[in-house]
XYZ file of C-alpha atoms in Angstrom:
726
model
C -258.482 -22.096 132.620
C -255.953 -22.985 135.352
C -252.833 -23.386 133.249
C -252.591 -21.112 129.841
C -249.465 -20.631 127.363
C -248.181 -17.034 127.009
C -245.278 -17.440 124.860
C -246.624 -17.042 121.319
C -246.909 -13.779 123.040
C -244.031 -13.289 124.316
C -242.267 -14.405 120.971
C -244.498 -11.542 118.828
C -243.311 -9.071 120.723
C -239.401 -10.288 120.618
C -239.567 -11.199 117.211
C -241.211 -7.605 116.336
C -238.251 -5.575 118.467
C -235.717 -8.192 116.534
C -236.717 -6.740 113.215
C -236.827 -3.584 114.174
C -233.811 -2.942 115.701
C -232.360 -5.070 112.502
C -234.070 -2.813 110.044
C -232.190 0.267 111.970
C -228.984 -1.120 111.710
C -229.201 -1.810 108.394
C -227.493 0.280 105.973
C -230.625 -0.116 103.247
C -233.866 -0.129 104.585
C -235.844 -0.089 101.744
C -237.928 -3.452 101.268
C -236.756 -5.781 98.552
C -238.291 -5.784 95.582
C -237.612 -10.002 95.070
C -236.383 -11.967 97.774
C -234.579 -15.731 96.844
C -235.128 -17.899 99.405
C -233.410 -21.099 100.025
C -234.546 -24.513 98.216
C -236.670 -25.733 101.331
C -239.393 -22.158 101.283
C -242.358 -22.538 100.403
C -243.230 -19.060 97.917
C -245.507 -16.616 99.633
C -248.217 -16.474 95.888
C -248.430 -20.388 96.698
C -248.905 -21.769 92.941
C -251.266 -20.840 89.577
C -254.705 -20.464 91.222
C -255.670 -24.146 92.738
C -252.186 -25.608 91.820
C -249.515 -25.903 93.690
C -246.793 -27.968 92.380
C -244.332 -28.630 95.854
C -245.136 -30.109 98.928
C -243.225 -29.788 102.526
C -244.075 -33.687 102.961
C -240.002 -35.526 103.697
C -240.849 -38.934 103.187
C -239.435 -39.211 99.287
C -236.893 -36.037 100.447
C -236.981 -32.587 98.605
C -238.780 -33.457 95.264
C -242.286 -32.481 93.254
C -245.111 -33.317 93.292
C -244.771 -34.301 89.889
C -241.976 -37.015 91.411
C -242.952 -38.553 94.209
C -243.966 -41.724 94.231
C -247.175 -40.832 96.653
C -250.738 -39.887 96.190
C -250.612 -36.030 98.354
C -253.010 -33.285 97.465
C -252.245 -29.609 97.832
C -254.911 -27.230 99.002
C -253.652 -23.453 98.100
C -254.272 -20.771 99.868
C -256.916 -19.279 97.009
C -259.019 -22.728 97.482
C -259.007 -22.125 101.156
C -260.143 -18.352 100.665
C -262.809 -19.384 98.385
C -264.394 -22.261 100.092
C -263.332 -20.557 103.189
C -263.781 -23.628 105.972
C -263.487 -22.785 109.467
C -263.383 -26.319 111.025
C -261.202 -29.399 110.018
C -264.413 -30.949 108.896
C -265.112 -28.497 106.921
C -261.813 -28.773 105.000
C -261.500 -32.491 104.739
C -264.620 -31.698 101.766
C -262.228 -30.823 99.771
C -261.071 -34.583 99.325
C -262.797 -37.500 98.623
C -260.044 -39.322 100.385
C -260.828 -37.868 104.035
C -264.001 -38.120 105.949
C -265.240 -37.103 109.334
C -264.130 -39.454 112.199
C -265.176 -38.288 115.586
C -265.704 -34.962 115.114
C -268.366 -33.172 116.840
C -269.241 -28.932 116.574
C -267.688 -26.815 119.350
C -264.570 -30.049 119.662
C -260.944 -30.591 118.737
C -262.174 -32.773 115.417
C -260.337 -35.734 113.855
C -260.617 -37.121 110.183
C -259.562 -40.552 108.636
C -257.740 -40.504 105.200
C -258.269 -43.797 103.035
C -260.602 -44.927 106.289
C -258.244 -44.877 108.779
C -258.629 -42.386 111.207
C -255.092 -39.857 112.096
C -253.473 -40.620 115.123
C -253.643 -36.864 117.068
C -250.764 -37.462 118.516
C -248.281 -37.718 115.314
C -250.842 -37.339 112.520
C -250.821 -33.951 112.140
C -247.683 -31.541 111.509
C -247.170 -27.423 110.867
C -244.035 -27.169 108.641
C -243.614 -30.889 108.526
C -243.101 -30.705 112.781
C -245.481 -32.589 114.920
C -247.951 -30.707 116.319
C -251.304 -31.509 118.990
C -253.839 -32.946 117.067
C -256.257 -31.876 120.184
C -256.537 -28.097 118.902
C -258.935 -26.585 116.837
C -256.589 -25.247 113.991
C -256.488 -21.777 112.309
C -255.877 -21.159 108.836
C -255.919 -17.355 108.715
C -251.719 -17.444 109.144
C -251.408 -21.204 106.932
C -250.487 -20.808 103.165
C -251.495 -24.551 102.415
C -252.170 -27.886 103.387
C -250.782 -31.261 102.627
C -252.468 -33.708 102.404
C -250.298 -36.994 102.357
C -252.398 -40.191 102.444
C -251.351 -43.874 102.818
C -248.762 -45.215 104.999
C -245.902 -42.494 105.799
C -243.185 -44.433 108.304
C -240.206 -42.841 106.654
C -241.778 -39.170 107.134
C -243.854 -39.684 110.896
C -241.841 -42.903 112.596
C -245.666 -44.220 114.645
C -248.529 -43.005 113.524
C -251.880 -44.437 112.500
C -251.367 -45.475 108.484
C -254.201 -43.471 107.191
C -251.600 -40.545 106.206
C -250.543 -37.029 107.678
C -252.028 -33.890 107.183
C -249.790 -30.848 107.270
C -249.942 -27.097 107.399
C -247.426 -24.897 105.735
C -246.895 -21.534 106.939
C -247.225 -17.952 105.157
C -243.842 -16.317 104.451
C -242.769 -12.936 104.651
C -244.158 -10.326 101.849
C -245.317 -7.313 101.396
C -248.697 -7.070 102.282
C -251.457 -5.545 104.066
C -255.029 -7.091 104.350
C -258.205 -6.980 106.039
C -261.182 -9.329 106.128
C -264.703 -8.798 107.363
C -267.055 -11.573 107.340
C -270.062 -12.979 108.496
C -272.564 -15.946 107.826
C -276.481 -16.718 107.448
C -276.930 -17.513 111.180
C -275.181 -13.989 112.150
C -271.284 -15.062 113.246
C -268.760 -12.386 113.103
C -265.295 -12.616 111.614
C -262.521 -10.218 111.429
C -258.478 -11.249 110.377
C -255.457 -8.952 109.281
C -252.872 -10.177 107.345
C -249.297 -8.132 107.896
C -246.106 -8.473 106.680
C -243.169 -6.890 105.335
C -239.528 -7.172 104.701
C -237.891 -4.791 106.576
C -234.687 -5.233 105.045
C -233.129 -7.201 101.794
C -232.871 -10.074 104.280
C -235.134 -9.697 107.291
C -238.890 -10.118 106.810
C -241.883 -10.334 109.094
C -245.051 -11.880 108.941
C -248.268 -11.284 111.520
C -251.571 -12.818 111.193
C -254.844 -12.408 113.979
C -258.389 -12.820 113.769
C -261.328 -12.844 115.843
C -264.259 -14.949 115.393
C -267.815 -15.133 117.461
C -269.856 -17.900 116.342
C -273.212 -18.089 115.847
C -273.534 -22.122 115.353
C -276.651 -24.159 114.009
C -277.055 -26.058 117.000
C -278.610 -23.988 120.161
C -276.751 -23.556 122.682
C -273.932 -23.560 121.154
C -272.495 -20.430 120.324
C -268.464 -20.081 120.245
C -265.492 -17.607 119.799
C -262.154 -17.485 118.775
C -258.987 -14.705 118.906
C -255.635 -16.627 117.073
C -252.336 -14.679 116.847
C -249.508 -15.490 114.499
C -246.154 -14.696 113.483
C -243.491 -15.901 111.123
C -240.018 -14.196 110.524
C -237.732 -14.607 107.526
C -233.727 -14.171 108.020
C -231.544 -14.337 105.424
C -228.311 -14.698 107.434
C -226.303 -15.149 104.538
C -226.582 -16.807 100.705
C -225.589 -19.749 102.380
C -228.051 -19.764 105.818
C -231.674 -19.011 106.050
C -233.593 -18.609 109.506
C -237.927 -19.388 109.715
C -239.106 -18.863 112.486
C -242.965 -19.176 113.216
C -245.217 -19.108 116.376
C -249.183 -18.961 116.780
C -251.680 -18.779 120.206
C -255.344 -18.976 119.644
C -257.724 -19.302 122.500
C -261.155 -21.044 121.798
C -264.544 -21.261 123.933
C -267.549 -23.531 122.662
C -270.095 -25.579 123.874
C -269.604 -28.706 122.366
C -272.725 -30.866 121.118
C -272.555 -34.380 121.205
C -273.467 -37.111 118.949
C -276.505 -39.248 118.329
C -276.337 -43.004 119.560
C -278.511 -46.369 117.312
C -281.671 -46.660 119.776
C -280.410 -50.214 121.172
C -277.584 -50.840 119.386
C -279.174 -51.297 115.663
C -281.910 -48.560 114.634
C -280.928 -44.807 113.413
C -282.147 -42.444 115.993
C -285.861 -41.596 114.235
C -286.534 -37.744 114.050
C -282.941 -36.674 114.714
C -282.579 -32.966 114.681
C -278.744 -30.830 113.340
C -280.162 -28.067 115.335
C -281.000 -29.522 119.057
C -278.416 -29.892 121.359
C -278.413 -33.566 123.075
C -278.201 -33.427 126.912
C -278.271 -29.177 127.286
C -277.570 -28.096 130.636
C -277.966 -24.444 131.715
C -274.314 -25.360 134.005
C -272.448 -26.388 130.803
C -269.254 -24.846 130.666
C -267.732 -24.262 127.134
C -264.811 -26.353 125.780
C -262.072 -23.774 125.750
C -258.520 -24.800 124.377
C -255.510 -22.683 124.736
C -252.997 -23.955 121.655
C -249.547 -22.631 121.228
C -247.060 -23.819 118.379
C -244.086 -23.083 117.433
C -241.224 -24.164 114.594
C -237.805 -22.796 113.928
C -236.206 -23.919 110.694
C -232.543 -23.303 109.905
C -230.817 -24.284 106.521
C -227.172 -24.127 105.458
C -226.428 -24.851 101.434
C -222.999 -26.264 101.737
C -222.857 -26.342 97.750
C -224.396 -26.681 95.081
C -224.908 -30.327 95.909
C -225.001 -30.476 100.055
C -227.070 -28.887 102.441
C -228.475 -29.494 105.960
C -231.348 -28.597 108.192
C -232.283 -28.277 111.422
C -235.951 -28.024 112.795
C -237.482 -27.903 116.047
C -241.295 -27.656 116.761
C -242.914 -26.920 119.699
C -246.791 -27.997 120.253
C -249.010 -27.363 123.654
C -252.759 -27.574 124.053
C -254.745 -27.388 127.245
C -258.256 -28.019 127.253
C -260.645 -27.333 129.616
C -262.801 -29.829 128.598
C -266.373 -29.561 129.200
C -270.192 -31.175 128.640
C -273.369 -32.601 129.492
C -273.002 -35.538 127.964
C -275.355 -37.535 126.426
C -274.389 -41.387 126.510
C -276.157 -45.177 126.742
C -279.096 -45.764 128.694
C -277.692 -47.543 131.415
C -280.170 -45.692 134.034
C -283.061 -45.291 131.417
C -286.521 -47.709 132.473
C -286.275 -49.192 128.909
C -283.120 -50.513 129.160
C -283.352 -51.924 133.032
C -283.975 -55.445 131.971
C -280.645 -55.595 130.695
C -281.797 -57.042 127.044
C -280.270 -53.847 125.621
C -276.605 -52.756 126.070
C -276.482 -49.793 128.107
C -273.945 -48.413 125.600
C -276.147 -47.116 123.530
C -279.467 -44.919 122.909
C -282.587 -46.843 124.221
C -285.102 -48.168 121.888
C -287.868 -45.547 122.695
C -284.799 -43.094 121.864
C -284.299 -41.850 125.801
C -280.910 -41.950 126.641
C -278.802 -41.103 130.250
C -276.837 -37.575 130.666
C -273.451 -37.503 132.420
C -271.668 -34.201 134.074
C -267.979 -34.726 132.403
C -265.633 -32.286 134.087
C -262.040 -32.806 132.823
C -259.967 -29.130 133.479
C -256.136 -28.630 132.291
C -255.817 -31.615 129.997
C -252.565 -30.835 128.679
C -251.191 -32.195 125.548
C -247.532 -31.198 124.409
C -245.556 -32.733 121.496
C -241.707 -31.429 121.521
C -239.549 -32.531 117.954
C -235.847 -32.002 117.192
C -235.132 -33.075 113.275
C -231.803 -32.848 111.589
C -230.579 -34.074 108.094
C -228.452 -33.732 105.551
C -229.136 -34.061 101.779
C -227.101 -34.013 98.460
C -226.207 -35.172 95.413
C -223.813 -37.898 94.294
C -222.615 -38.044 90.677
C -221.095 -42.003 90.177
C -221.080 -41.411 86.117
C -224.138 -43.240 84.190
C -226.201 -43.358 87.656
C -226.669 -40.398 90.528
C -227.888 -40.331 93.790
C -229.803 -37.871 95.759
C -229.291 -38.743 99.097
C -231.153 -37.765 102.575
C -229.677 -39.145 105.974
C -231.093 -37.425 109.507
C -232.285 -38.407 112.428
C -235.748 -37.062 115.165
C -236.397 -37.004 118.561
C -240.479 -36.726 119.186
C -241.464 -36.436 122.791
C -245.401 -36.541 123.589
C -246.358 -35.603 127.031
C -250.033 -35.769 128.554
C -251.204 -34.292 132.092
C -254.181 -34.408 133.477
C -256.321 -34.657 136.464
C -258.902 -37.050 137.340
C -262.164 -36.134 135.975
C -265.914 -36.001 136.959
C -268.085 -38.537 134.973
C -271.440 -38.408 137.006
C -274.947 -39.854 135.917
C -277.084 -36.906 136.158
C -280.435 -37.715 134.715
C -282.181 -39.253 131.700
C -283.330 -37.259 129.093
C -286.775 -38.989 127.257
C -286.728 -39.729 123.230
C -289.102 -37.340 121.696
C -286.636 -34.814 120.549
C -287.027 -32.211 122.762
C -284.737 -29.899 125.168
C -284.023 -32.502 128.120
C -285.229 -31.275 131.965
C -282.338 -29.744 133.770
C -281.003 -32.028 135.961
C -278.626 -30.430 139.400
C -274.936 -30.879 138.416
C -272.682 -33.579 140.404
C -271.756 -32.131 143.463
C -267.138 -33.726 142.436
C -264.900 -32.242 141.850
C -261.561 -33.042 139.583
C -258.297 -34.082 141.169
C -255.073 -32.492 141.152
C -253.222 -32.918 137.627
C -251.118 -35.616 137.199
C -248.371 -36.833 134.135
C -250.694 -39.359 132.262
C -248.379 -40.284 129.545
C -244.562 -39.769 128.574
C -243.824 -40.796 125.530
C -240.677 -40.521 123.447
C -239.521 -41.123 119.455
C -236.048 -41.777 118.701
C -235.582 -41.933 114.882
C -232.515 -42.254 112.849
C -233.750 -42.362 108.541
C -232.343 -42.609 105.288
C -233.293 -42.198 101.646
C -231.136 -42.921 98.584
C -233.040 -41.120 94.828
C -230.987 -43.234 92.387
C -231.300 -42.015 89.005
C -230.562 -45.098 86.465
C -231.657 -43.064 83.620
C -233.435 -40.176 81.853
C -236.224 -42.191 82.546
C -236.016 -44.337 85.473
C -235.744 -43.889 89.406
C -235.407 -46.034 92.765
C -235.676 -44.991 95.770
C -234.771 -46.991 98.846
C -234.714 -46.151 102.462
C -236.566 -46.418 105.714
C -236.281 -45.284 109.218
C -235.772 -47.373 112.184
C -237.480 -45.969 115.654
C -236.654 -47.124 119.188
C -240.024 -46.104 121.172
C -240.486 -45.860 124.722
C -243.724 -44.745 126.193
C -244.698 -44.813 129.888
C -248.335 -44.267 131.273
C -249.737 -43.233 134.628
C -252.922 -43.835 135.920
C -255.139 -41.161 137.391
C -252.821 -41.508 140.699
C -249.443 -40.876 139.037
C -248.613 -44.716 139.640
C -246.737 -46.345 136.487
C -249.083 -48.971 134.500
C -247.841 -49.379 131.716
C -244.013 -48.923 130.207
C -244.080 -50.351 126.361
C -240.335 -50.755 124.428
C -239.785 -51.258 120.840
C -237.112 -50.948 117.894
C -238.195 -51.181 114.514
C -237.108 -50.464 111.321
C -239.888 -49.401 108.569
C -238.633 -49.106 104.976
C -239.852 -47.538 101.796
C -239.055 -48.537 98.067
C -240.465 -47.283 95.436
C -240.011 -47.190 91.475
C -240.724 -44.326 88.937
C -240.672 -44.462 84.791
C -240.955 -41.493 83.671
C -241.129 -41.352 79.378
C -240.978 -37.572 79.739
C -241.439 -34.430 81.527
C -245.088 -34.390 81.526
C -246.079 -38.342 82.666
C -244.693 -40.082 85.923
C -245.916 -43.984 86.608
C -244.620 -45.441 89.656
C -245.013 -48.135 92.226
C -244.052 -47.875 95.504
C -244.156 -50.007 99.385
C -244.007 -48.641 102.768
C -244.281 -50.164 106.146
C -245.750 -47.792 109.324
C -246.062 -48.516 112.954
C -248.804 -47.779 115.396
C -249.451 -47.996 118.767
C -252.604 -50.029 119.996
C -255.910 -48.676 120.969
C -257.168 -48.554 124.412
C -259.539 -51.065 125.042
C -263.549 -49.295 125.727
C -264.471 -50.236 129.462
C -267.206 -52.210 128.551
C -264.782 -55.104 127.409
C -263.576 -57.477 129.599
C -260.168 -56.152 129.513
C -261.390 -52.995 129.564
C -258.662 -49.945 129.809
C -255.907 -51.840 128.860
C -253.814 -51.232 125.886
C -253.212 -53.428 122.848
C -249.679 -53.849 121.011
C -248.375 -52.053 118.577
C -249.383 -52.791 115.024
C -247.163 -52.740 111.609
C -249.274 -51.543 108.623
C -248.072 -52.555 104.772
C -249.634 -50.527 101.659
C -248.756 -50.966 98.104
C -249.768 -48.607 96.001
C -248.917 -48.090 92.104
C -250.268 -44.583 90.210
C -249.847 -42.362 87.639
C -248.945 -38.508 87.615
C -249.307 -36.519 84.749
C -249.155 -32.580 84.042
C -251.353 -32.023 81.556
C -250.298 -28.628 81.356
C -248.349 -25.971 83.740
C -251.467 -25.242 85.472
C -253.198 -28.852 85.032
C -252.355 -32.289 87.285
C -254.058 -35.162 86.557
C -253.353 -38.158 89.745
C -254.769 -42.020 89.518
C -253.287 -44.215 92.321
C -254.720 -48.165 93.093
C -253.175 -48.760 96.437
C -253.686 -51.746 99.144
C -253.170 -51.028 102.836
C -253.413 -53.417 105.828
C -252.945 -53.732 109.853
C -254.438 -55.899 112.124
C -258.274 -55.271 112.375
C -258.820 -54.221 116.169
C -261.979 -54.722 117.871
C -264.420 -55.999 120.462
C -264.890 -59.479 119.893
C -268.276 -61.286 121.279
C -267.170 -63.737 123.710
C -268.207 -66.008 126.487
C -266.755 -63.370 129.100
C -269.337 -61.538 131.577
C -269.150 -58.384 129.781
C -269.761 -60.757 126.220
C -266.426 -58.298 124.647
C -263.347 -58.730 124.729
C -261.027 -56.212 123.149
C -258.500 -57.918 120.322
C -256.225 -57.613 117.256
C -256.895 -60.407 115.228
C -256.947 -60.285 111.374
C -256.056 -57.845 109.435
C -257.798 -54.943 107.991
C -257.801 -54.212 104.333
C -258.282 -51.614 102.679
C -257.955 -51.597 98.226
C -259.201 -48.232 96.469
C -258.518 -46.704 93.771
C -258.195 -42.274 93.827
C -258.866 -40.413 90.833
C -258.469 -36.215 91.364
C -257.718 -33.494 89.252
C -256.524 -29.842 89.689
C -255.990 -27.158 87.801
C -257.242 -24.781 85.377
C -258.932 -26.420 82.427
C -259.195 -23.896 80.661
C -258.375 -19.777 81.163
C -261.870 -19.426 82.542
C -262.450 -22.612 84.355
C -260.383 -24.392 87.565
C -261.234 -27.630 88.970
C -260.743 -29.679 91.601
C -261.825 -32.840 91.949
C -261.602 -35.917 93.281
C -262.788 -39.604 93.639
C -261.874 -42.098 95.985
C -263.488 -45.857 95.719
C -262.479 -48.039 99.019
C -263.166 -52.026 99.609
C -262.664 -52.110 103.486
C -263.111 -55.442 104.962
C -262.034 -57.125 108.240
C -260.483 -61.050 107.575
C -259.873 -63.657 109.009
C -260.990 -61.696 112.528
C -262.630 -64.786 113.961
C -266.113 -62.839 114.035
C -267.987 -64.143 110.591
C -270.647 -61.837 111.178
C -267.989 -58.627 110.977
C -266.915 -60.175 107.795
C -267.739 -60.343 104.313
C -268.844 -56.226 104.128
C -267.576 -52.852 104.140
C -265.612 -51.187 107.669
C -268.042 -49.355 109.654
C -267.261 -45.154 108.710
C -265.665 -46.526 105.204
C -268.205 -45.345 102.491
C -267.314 -47.659 99.348
C -267.511 -44.028 97.532
C -266.838 -40.669 98.007
C -266.197 -37.782 95.208
C -265.348 -34.141 95.904
C -265.779 -31.626 92.600
C -265.718 -27.904 93.689
C -264.818 -25.316 90.280
C -264.221 -21.649 89.803
C -265.828 -20.406 86.558
C -264.216 -16.850 85.998
C -267.155 -15.045 83.778
C -265.293 -14.155 80.074
C -267.233 -11.183 79.584
C -266.960 -10.199 83.524
C -263.591 -10.900 84.551
C -263.922 -9.292 87.898
C -266.570 -12.134 88.290
C -265.987 -15.618 89.302
C -268.579 -18.569 89.472
C -267.772 -21.113 92.660
C -270.026 -24.406 92.619
C -269.552 -27.691 94.299
C -270.636 -31.590 94.160
C -270.045 -33.466 97.146
C -271.084 -37.374 97.645
C -270.392 -39.853 99.760
C -271.935 -43.847 99.646
C -274.028 -45.113 102.165
C -271.926 -45.553 105.248
C -272.164 -48.817 107.690
C -272.699 -48.125 110.773
C -272.271 -51.342 112.639
C -269.314 -53.665 112.712
C -272.224 -56.833 111.678
C -272.966 -54.447 108.447
C -276.989 -54.713 109.060
C -277.281 -50.700 109.555
C -276.642 -47.828 107.290
C -276.665 -44.332 106.896
C -278.201 -43.115 103.462
C -276.100 -42.108 100.802
C -275.759 -38.486 99.954
C -275.630 -35.831 97.136
C -274.811 -32.000 98.222
C -274.304 -29.144 96.235
C -272.529 -25.965 97.252
C -272.362 -22.294 95.390
C -270.556 -19.643 95.752
C -269.761 -16.076 94.069
C -266.162 -14.299 93.680
C -265.812 -10.405 93.230
C -262.449 -8.725 92.558
C -261.631 -5.031 91.967
C -259.590 -2.496 92.449
C -261.240 0.251 94.652
C -259.311 4.008 95.272
C -255.766 1.586 94.230
C -256.549 -1.139 96.375
C -257.353 -4.912 95.762
C -260.675 -5.389 97.059
C -262.033 -8.726 97.539
C -266.047 -9.972 97.841
C -266.747 -13.960 98.151
C -269.858 -15.634 99.335
C -270.053 -19.345 99.797
C -273.097 -21.366 100.503
C -272.455 -24.938 101.424
C -275.312 -27.487 101.367
C -277.384 -25.340 98.635
C -280.596 -27.309 99.010
C -280.272 -28.141 102.638
C -280.022 -31.786 102.768
C -280.457 -33.883 105.917
C -277.357 -35.846 106.187
C -275.341 -38.660 108.491
C -271.981 -37.217 107.952
C -270.065 -39.548 111.054
C -270.774 -43.011 112.397
C -266.949 -43.080 113.856
C -266.097 -44.307 117.599
C -264.330 -42.274 120.385
C -262.918 -44.674 123.270
C -264.774 -47.767 121.479
C -267.869 -46.181 121.446
C -269.626 -45.353 117.864
C -271.830 -42.430 117.837
C -273.639 -40.254 115.349
C -273.299 -37.143 114.076
C -275.805 -34.632 111.580
C -273.955 -33.015 108.744
C -274.809 -28.867 108.738
C -277.568 -27.343 107.086
C -277.251 -24.936 104.438
C -274.677 -22.142 105.329
C -273.832 -19.149 103.920
C -270.684 -17.349 104.468
C -269.461 -13.575 103.329
C -266.504 -12.123 103.256
C -265.090 -8.819 102.297
C -260.773 -8.436 101.735
C -259.212 -5.087 100.982
C -255.541 -4.215 100.961
C -254.728 -1.850 103.030
């Protein structure tokens, strides 16, 4: 690794030093039995089992989920503990609206919400502040995960229309828990969760983890080390400060995806365990990521408060892979009849030595806002006014991407070839992007039963792109107003009906190299979303939601034409996703807890000028997905819980003309939880089994850089963990 951030380690030592000094200066060092934090704080218990009533998403001001006119699913800490996800792809299994979108094993992963892939620059957040998506986000220090579905222009400005995933950090608490784990492949896992209120007004939470992964794909074992610290300081009855810092180092060989044979046929005998293109000299992908947030809250009085939040996120990637891609050099493609950017019709493929060390992505954000309540008689106003600045930077070295050999299509380990003698060049700034914004939202309470929300975000964007030598090649400047409005009807405290309209803005995609305008960026694009929904609190521990939405943006695709390359990358027509989402989260009975969701999406390209791309489902957007997970506590043995789940995805388009699909699949998961007290300390034993019947399935037909890939789903995997309160 050529560049590495040590700031979280320094912050860890500094915060502990401050805590010790603060404790020594205090006249009362006994830990507080209960501490009431400011309203912005998420409680450490996370809710009632799988139910959480509050999200940290900022799009609609500070409000409960029942008062939020949008679909937000919150994955609780209890659910994360039971399902034991270790990656973003595994996390996405808990919500039917999410799906993989280029999520290789051993690499940072991306997902789609409502069929639109998230923007790695702005689609992921930690404590509601932007983080780099090019990292493997750890979950050890996470209390809950907020999934905001659909356009969120007020919350994040320039981002893809699918939505936002927000990780909410654990807060200070008197806790000390050790966890050990393994899995059916022999992986090793250990974690510590240590926290204490050192005084009635100052507390710390420290999380650390080590994982040695024995992956199901050959030659792709990996490891990671993780450290995180959180500090809560109740400065005064009116002022609070929350600090969070984490650092993770991971290393694992990246696994290439399959491609269609000849551009139209599924691989005939795909393997879940074969590493395509494997070469002994291939180094792991090494990712060093650091995230930091600081949040200050001041309560002026009962009606008015202010917040100032700052975030820093940095990811440094040593990207190394013996990459399986295309068939430009394969004998089966020599005639030119088969496009070179797919595997050959006989299954053979080319192997490239790809090395891009020191690939650095950095996000810095500063946000200030004031929130208050104004009573004008029969009508009241809850106001939010603020400003936000986000800087996104990318530094890269000119990479090595050289052909080294061609592998046969017999699904055996490929022959070994010599690596390229070429070396990457010096690091250069490749992107400097600034987003400056002001935003405002007014929640007007017209009566006890009606609310009107109106607001928006004015965004000024200034982005400069540089070539591999550091020379400017693109300068994008734009100003845009993104409105957001909603109407809510609440006949009683349990039921909310709403209608909302939101606009978002996303940067245009970069044209694939094999198109006539390869490498150029398309202009920014506007997305629009209408959503209507019902939220019903069946009880204090059971929430039922239903939503109907229509989400649209310009369709970006490689359009067949008469150019020498045969394609030009364009924005033409509209990509329209119309869907229904149903979700239930909570306690069905004293013994049964349930997290269930259904997503039905009609995704179409319209008015594109290419008739063969219309009239059928868009690539990598199944018409139907389901996700069900249940926890049944045995009435006759309450220490034991039976866990089980079902996942379904309909057939999934793999080509834009809709002629090739991957089959639908049903998957079943199971598990067991045992909780008791041993020597006066809580002990939990968890067993989770994914894909119980070991079914083969294609989990992803997404694209990267304009090229399409197919990724097999994981085989049966059992994870066992033991947690003990020290």
